[in-house]
PDB file of C-alpha atoms in Angstrom:
ATOM      1  CA  GLY A  30      66.474  40.940  98.083  1.00 81.00           C
ATOM      2  CA  TYR A  31      70.229  40.317  98.601  1.00 91.00           C
ATOM      3  CA  LEU A  32      72.799  40.096 101.349  1.00 93.00           C
ATOM      4  CA  PRO A  33      75.261  42.876 102.111  1.00 94.00           C
ATOM      5  CA  PRO A  34      78.807  42.495 100.737  1.00 97.00           C
ATOM      6  CA  ALA A  35      81.736  41.663 102.983  1.00 98.00           C
ATOM      7  CA  ALA A  36      83.370  44.901 101.805  1.00 97.00           C
ATOM      8  CA  VAL A  37      82.226  47.806  99.684  1.00 97.00           C
ATOM      9  CA  ILE A  38      84.691  48.236  96.768  1.00 96.00           C
ATOM     10  CA  ASP A  39      85.240  51.554  94.931  1.00 96.00           C
ATOM     11  CA  GLN A  40      85.461  52.112  91.182  1.00 95.00           C
ATOM     12  CA  ASN A  41      89.199  51.369  91.231  1.00 96.00           C
ATOM     13  CA  GLY A  42      88.850  48.105  93.118  1.00 95.00           C
ATOM     14  CA  LYS A  43      89.929  49.439  96.582  1.00 97.00           C
ATOM     15  CA  PRO A  44      88.035  48.097  99.558  1.00 97.00           C
ATOM     16  CA  LEU A  45      86.403  50.996 101.448  1.00 98.00           C
ATOM     17  CA  TYR A  46      84.710  49.594 104.531  1.00 98.00           C
ATOM     18  CA  SER A  47      83.300  46.398 106.005  1.00 98.00           C
ATOM     19  CA  TRP A  48      79.906  44.738 106.230  1.00 98.00           C
ATOM     20  CA  ARG A  49      79.835  45.859 109.888  1.00 98.00           C
ATOM     21  CA  VAL A  50      79.364  49.460 108.731  1.00 98.00           C
ATOM     22  CA  LEU A  51      76.390  48.386 106.609  1.00 97.00           C
ATOM     23  CA  LEU A  52      74.740  46.755 109.535  1.00 97.00           C
ATOM     24  CA  LEU A  53      74.885  49.816 111.792  1.00 98.00           C
ATOM     25  CA  PRO A  54      71.316  50.952 111.120  1.00 96.00           C
ATOM     26  CA  TYR A  55      70.022  47.467 112.177  1.00 95.00           C
ATOM     27  CA  LEU A  56      72.112  47.493 115.362  1.00 96.00           C
ATOM     28  CA  GLU A  57      70.647  50.719 116.908  1.00 96.00           C
ATOM     29  CA  GLN A  58      73.617  52.669 115.474  1.00 97.00           C
ATOM     30  CA  ASP A  59      71.686  54.682 112.868  1.00 97.00           C
ATOM     31  CA  ALA A  60      73.127  58.042 114.089  1.00 97.00           C
ATOM     32  CA  LEU A  61      76.706  56.726 113.538  1.00 98.00           C
ATOM     33  CA  TYR A  62      75.779  55.360 110.121  1.00 97.00           C
ATOM     34  CA  LYS A  63      74.276  58.680 108.981  1.00 97.00           C
ATOM     35  CA  LYS A  64      77.611  60.418 109.714  1.00 98.00           C
ATOM     36  CA  TRP A  65      79.575  57.813 107.657  1.00 97.00           C
ATOM     37  CA  LYS A  66      80.876  58.943 104.284  1.00 97.00           C
ATOM     38  CA  LEU A  67      79.947  56.008 102.142  1.00 95.00           C
ATOM     39  CA  ASP A  68      82.168  56.985  99.263  1.00 94.00           C
ATOM     40  CA  GLU A  69      85.303  57.166 101.402  1.00 97.00           C
ATOM     41  CA  PRO A  70      87.577  54.484 103.046  1.00 98.00           C
ATOM     42  CA  TRP A  71      86.994  53.560 106.638  1.00 98.00           C
ATOM     43  CA  ASP A  72      90.239  55.320 107.665  1.00 98.00           C
ATOM     44  CA  SER A  73      89.623  58.526 105.660  1.00 98.00           C
ATOM     45  CA  PRO A  74      89.870  61.815 107.699  1.00 97.00           C
ATOM     46  CA  ASN A  75      86.005  61.916 107.784  1.00 96.00           C
ATOM     47  CA  ASN A  76      85.481  58.263 108.826  1.00 98.00           C
ATOM     48  CA  LYS A  77      88.491  57.529 110.999  1.00 97.00           C
ATOM     49  CA  SER A  78      87.051  59.229 114.098  1.00 97.00           C
ATOM     50  CA  LEU A  79      83.857  57.296 113.647  1.00 98.00           C
ATOM     51  CA  ALA A  80      85.792  54.030 113.322  1.00 98.00           C
ATOM     52  CA  GLU A  81      87.417  54.710 116.729  1.00 98.00           C
ATOM     53  CA  ALA A  82      83.967  54.229 118.417  1.00 97.00           C
ATOM     54  CA  VAL A  83      83.778  51.257 120.711  1.00 97.00           C
ATOM     55  CA  LEU A  84      80.629  49.350 119.717  1.00 97.00           C
ATOM     56  CA  LYS A  85      79.607  46.725 122.305  1.00 95.00           C
ATOM     57  CA  VAL A  86      77.991  44.525 119.676  1.00 95.00           C
ATOM     58  CA  PHE A  87      81.406  44.030 117.996  1.00 96.00           C
ATOM     59  CA  ALA A  88      83.806  44.374 120.936  1.00 95.00           C
ATOM     60  CA  ASN A  89      85.300  41.637 123.077  1.00 89.00           C
ATOM     61  CA  PRO A  90      83.333  41.922 126.356  1.00 86.00           C
ATOM     62  CA  GLU A  91      86.391  41.156 128.399  1.00 87.00           C
ATOM     63  CA  LYS A  92      88.502  43.936 126.800  1.00 88.00           C
ATOM     64  CA  PRO A  93      86.227  46.348 124.898  1.00 94.00           C
ATOM     65  CA  THR A  94      88.003  48.340 122.267  1.00 97.00           C
ATOM     66  CA  ASN A  95      87.350  49.445 118.687  1.00 97.00           C
ATOM     67  CA  LYS A  96      88.716  46.098 117.520  1.00 97.00           C
ATOM     68  CA  THR A  97      86.615  43.049 116.840  1.00 97.00           C
ATOM     69  CA  HIS A  98      87.203  39.341 116.541  1.00 96.00           C
ATOM     70  CA  TYR A  99      83.943  38.908 114.635  1.00 97.00           C
ATOM     71  CA  ARG A 100      84.909  38.306 110.989  1.00 98.00           C
ATOM     72  CA  VAL A 101      83.537  36.541 107.970  1.00 98.00           C
ATOM     73  CA  PHE A 102      84.946  34.164 105.398  1.00 98.00           C
ATOM     74  CA  VAL A 103      85.036  35.908 101.963  1.00 97.00           C
ATOM     75  CA  GLY A 104      85.366  34.107  98.663  1.00 96.00           C
ATOM     76  CA  ASP A 105      83.640  32.677  95.632  1.00 95.00           C
ATOM     77  CA  LYS A 106      82.422  29.610  97.534  1.00 96.00           C
ATOM     78  CA  ALA A 107      81.943  31.243 100.962  1.00 97.00           C
ATOM     79  CA  GLY A 108      78.875  32.895 102.395  1.00 97.00           C
ATOM     80  CA  TRP A 109      80.210  36.374 101.744  1.00 97.00           C
ATOM     81  CA  VAL A 110      81.518  38.112  98.626  1.00 97.00           C
ATOM     82  CA  ASN A 111      82.774  41.642  98.143  1.00 96.00           C
ATOM     83  CA  SER A 112      80.677  44.163  96.321  1.00 95.00           C
ATOM     84  CA  PRO A 113      81.046  44.716  92.587  1.00 94.00           C
ATOM     85  CA  LYS A 114      83.306  47.769  91.742  1.00 93.00           C
ATOM     86  CA  GLY A 115      81.520  51.004  92.321  1.00 92.00           C
ATOM     87  CA  TRP A 116      78.519  49.473  94.100  1.00 93.00           C
ATOM     88  CA  ARG A 117      76.898  51.746  96.636  1.00 90.00           C
ATOM     89  CA  PRO A 118      74.674  50.790  99.575  1.00 90.00           C
ATOM     90  CA  ASP A 119      71.911  53.158  98.469  1.00 84.00           C
ATOM     91  CA  GLN A 120      71.565  51.329  95.127  1.00 77.00           C
ATOM     92  CA  ALA A 121      68.626  48.986  94.688  1.00 69.00           C
ATOM     93  CA  ASN A 122      70.677  46.776  92.337  1.00 76.00           C
ATOM     94  CA  GLY A 123      72.234  43.789  94.004  1.00 81.00           C
ATOM     95  CA  ASN A 124      73.846  42.293  90.878  1.00 84.00           C
ATOM     96  CA  GLY A 125      76.873  40.337  91.884  1.00 88.00           C
ATOM     97  CA  LEU A 126      75.685  40.012  95.529  1.00 94.00           C
ATOM     98  CA  LEU A 127      74.337  36.851  97.170  1.00 96.00           C
ATOM     99  CA  LYS A 128      70.817  35.885  97.831  1.00 95.00           C
ATOM    100  CA  PHE A 129      69.600  33.179 100.156  1.00 94.00           C
ATOM    101  CA  ALA A 130      68.848  31.061  97.106  1.00 95.00           C
ATOM    102  CA  ASN A 131      72.682  30.813  96.604  1.00 96.00           C
ATOM    103  CA  PHE A 132      72.909  28.855  99.878  1.00 96.00           C
ATOM    104  CA  THR A 133      71.990  25.373  98.581  1.00 95.00           C
ATOM    105  CA  ASP A 134      73.613  23.687 101.536  1.00 94.00           C
ATOM    106  CA  GLY A 135      71.046  25.526 103.717  1.00 94.00           C
ATOM    107  CA  LEU A 136      71.277  28.657 105.899  1.00 96.00           C
ATOM    108  CA  SER A 137      71.641  26.534 109.026  1.00 95.00           C
ATOM    109  CA  ASN A 138      74.674  24.747 107.554  1.00 94.00           C
ATOM    110  CA  THR A 139      76.673  27.840 106.451  1.00 96.00           C
ATOM    111  CA  LEU A 140      78.818  30.037 108.720  1.00 96.00           C
ATOM    112  CA  ALA A 141      77.880  33.706 108.646  1.00 97.00           C
ATOM    113  CA  VAL A 142      80.271  35.142 111.276  1.00 98.00           C
ATOM    114  CA  ILE A 143      83.040  33.483 113.309  1.00 97.00           C
ATOM    115  CA  GLU A 144      85.390  34.629 116.074  1.00 96.00           C
ATOM    116  CA  SER A 145      88.867  34.852 114.485  1.00 94.00           C
ATOM    117  CA  ARG A 146      92.197  34.644 116.239  1.00 91.00           C
ATOM    118  CA  ASP A 147      93.272  38.145 115.117  1.00 92.00           C
ATOM    119  CA  PRO A 148      91.158  41.166 115.799  1.00 95.00           C
ATOM    120  CA  VAL A 149      90.671  44.083 113.379  1.00 97.00           C
ATOM    121  CA  ASN A 150      89.139  47.502 113.548  1.00 98.00           C
ATOM    122  CA  TRP A 151      85.392  46.972 113.295  1.00 98.00           C
ATOM    123  CA  ALA A 152      85.067  49.238 110.264  1.00 98.00           C
ATOM    124  CA  ALA A 153      87.972  47.926 108.361  1.00 98.00           C
ATOM    125  CA  PRO A 154      87.336  45.749 105.236  1.00 98.00           C
ATOM    126  CA  ASP A 155      89.612  43.093 106.709  1.00 97.00           C
ATOM    127  CA  ASP A 156      88.022  39.685 106.869  1.00 97.00           C
ATOM    128  CA  LEU A 157      89.101  36.087 106.308  1.00 97.00           C
ATOM    129  CA  PRO A 158      89.832  35.282 102.667  1.00 96.00           C
ATOM    130  CA  TYR A 159      88.607  31.780 101.786  1.00 97.00           C
ATOM    131  CA  ASP A 160      90.054  29.719  98.939  1.00 95.00           C
ATOM    132  CA  SER A 161      89.414  25.989  98.976  1.00 92.00           C
ATOM    133  CA  LYS A 162      93.110  25.443  97.944  1.00 93.00           C
ATOM    134  CA  ASN A 163      94.546  27.290 100.936  1.00 95.00           C
ATOM    135  CA  PRO A 164      94.495  26.421 104.690  1.00 93.00           C
ATOM    136  CA  VAL A 165      91.545  27.718 106.721  1.00 93.00           C
ATOM    137  CA  PRO A 166      92.535  30.685 108.980  1.00 90.00           C
ATOM    138  CA  ALA A 167      92.716  30.074 112.718  1.00 88.00           C
ATOM    139  CA  ILE A 168      89.561  30.660 114.647  1.00 92.00           C
ATOM    140  CA  GLY A 169      88.884  31.325 118.297  1.00 91.00           C
ATOM    141  CA  VAL A 170      89.960  33.982 120.772  1.00 91.00           C
ATOM    142  CA  GLY A 171      92.959  33.433 122.989  1.00 85.00           C
ATOM    143  CA  ASP A 172      93.291  29.906 124.392  1.00 86.00           C
ATOM    144  CA  LYS A 173      89.588  29.066 124.403  1.00 88.00           C
ATOM    145  CA  PRO A 174      88.991  25.624 122.831  1.00 91.00           C
ATOM    146  CA  PHE A 175      86.061  26.982 120.808  1.00 93.00           C
ATOM    147  CA  ALA A 176      84.989  29.912 118.676  1.00 94.00           C
ATOM    148  CA  ASN A 177      81.541  31.423 118.849  1.00 95.00           C
ATOM    149  CA  ALA A 178      79.844  31.219 115.493  1.00 96.00           C
ATOM    150  CA  LEU A 179      76.691  32.652 113.904  1.00 97.00           C
ATOM    151  CA  PHE A 180      75.043  30.840 111.052  1.00 97.00           C
ATOM    152  CA  PHE A 181      72.946  32.429 108.271  1.00 97.00           C
ATOM    153  CA  ASP A 182      69.719  31.160 109.856  1.00 96.00           C
ATOM    154  CA  GLY A 183      70.525  33.252 112.903  1.00 96.00           C
ATOM    155  CA  ALA A 184      71.576  30.385 115.110  1.00 97.00           C
ATOM    156  CA  ALA A 185      74.583  30.834 117.362  1.00 97.00           C
ATOM    157  CA  ARG A 186      76.832  27.839 118.109  1.00 96.00           C
ATOM    158  CA  ARG A 187      80.293  27.068 119.351  1.00 95.00           C
ATOM    159  CA  ILE A 188      82.779  25.468 116.977  1.00 93.00           C
ATOM    160  CA  ALA A 189      85.781  23.607 118.262  1.00 92.00           C
ATOM    161  CA  SER A 190      88.944  25.579 117.433  1.00 86.00           C
ATOM    162  CA  LYS A 191      90.754  22.408 116.443  1.00 83.00           C
ATOM    163  CA  ASP A 192      88.106  20.964 114.017  1.00 79.00           C
ATOM    164  CA  SER A 193      89.413  19.439 110.900  1.00 85.00           C
ATOM    165  CA  GLU A 194      89.930  21.402 107.702  1.00 87.00           C
ATOM    166  CA  MET A 195      87.290  19.298 105.966  1.00 89.00           C
ATOM    167  CA  ALA A 196      84.679  19.919 108.703  1.00 90.00           C
ATOM    168  CA  MET A 197      85.407  23.669 108.544  1.00 93.00           C
ATOM    169  CA  ARG A 198      85.168  23.780 104.740  1.00 94.00           C
ATOM    170  CA  VAL A 199      81.711  22.106 104.885  1.00 93.00           C
ATOM    171  CA  LEU A 200      80.490  24.972 107.061  1.00 95.00           C
ATOM    172  CA  ILE A 201      82.213  27.793 105.132  1.00 96.00           C
ATOM    173  CA  GLU A 202      81.117  26.784 101.661  1.00 96.00           C
ATOM    174  CA  ARG A 203      77.512  27.657 100.889  1.00 96.00           C
ATOM    175  CA  ALA A 204      76.925  25.242  98.025  1.00 94.00           C
ATOM    176  CA  ASP A 205      79.379  22.349  98.252  1.00 89.00           C
ATOM    177  CA  GLY A 206      76.796  19.705  98.932  1.00 84.00           C
ATOM    178  CA  GLY A 207      78.619  18.658 102.105  1.00 68.00           C
ATOM    179  CA  ALA A 208      75.550  19.028 104.336  1.00 58.00           C
ATOM    180  CA  LEU A 209      73.559  16.883 101.927  1.00 53.00           C
ATOM    181  CA  LEU A 210      76.294  14.224 101.679  1.00 51.00           C
ATOM    182  CA  GLY A 211      76.389  13.830 105.458  1.00 53.00           C
ATOM    183  CA  LEU A 212      80.014  14.977 105.757  1.00 50.00           C
ATOM    184  CA  PRO A 213      81.153  15.543 109.367  1.00 51.00           C
ATOM    185  CA  LYS A 214      80.213  18.688 111.107  1.00 53.00           C
ATOM    186  CA  PRO A 215      82.451  20.391 113.650  1.00 54.00           C
ATOM    187  CA  SER A 216      81.981  19.102 117.167  1.00 50.00           C
ATOM    188  CA  PRO A 217      80.316  21.550 119.517  1.00 52.00           C
ATOM    189  CA  LYS A 218      82.242  22.188 122.763  1.00 49.00           C
ATOM    190  CA  ARG A 219      80.535  23.434 125.877  1.00 47.00           C
TER     191      ARG A 219
END
């Protein structure tokens, strides 16, 4: 009934691991997920060796490592938020987490995952903080003129790496009304 958080946060407010860990059972990685210590950080002695795994689904196909360029924008207005303190994946309670009803701009108009300039360990709770008052982080891998993007409706598209701040914000924010107002969308590059 709710979407996974960008990061699972412990009782003290420390990020433990990323949304990518939570998706493992849905990506044919159930055995890896079952070994994961859900109450420990991604780089704890128990989880660190698991985080060293190279997962094709998250890796750069040109240079497969345990790093990923696939990241999400996280913030009060973005499509992803962190978990409430002390939330656990085995809880049925999703209070504080997002539901599709929170995406009033539409699932097809809101970025879910984007290729970021800088890669991170796939298990690390290290994504792209989004605040409408700060510049949007760089997207795209290497010198490619585009970034591959996944939207919340499941559609994959390419976004021009040099699109305007305003165009990017319209896609990042889930309920800004930009899609309804006809604000410009990033130009697809092929």
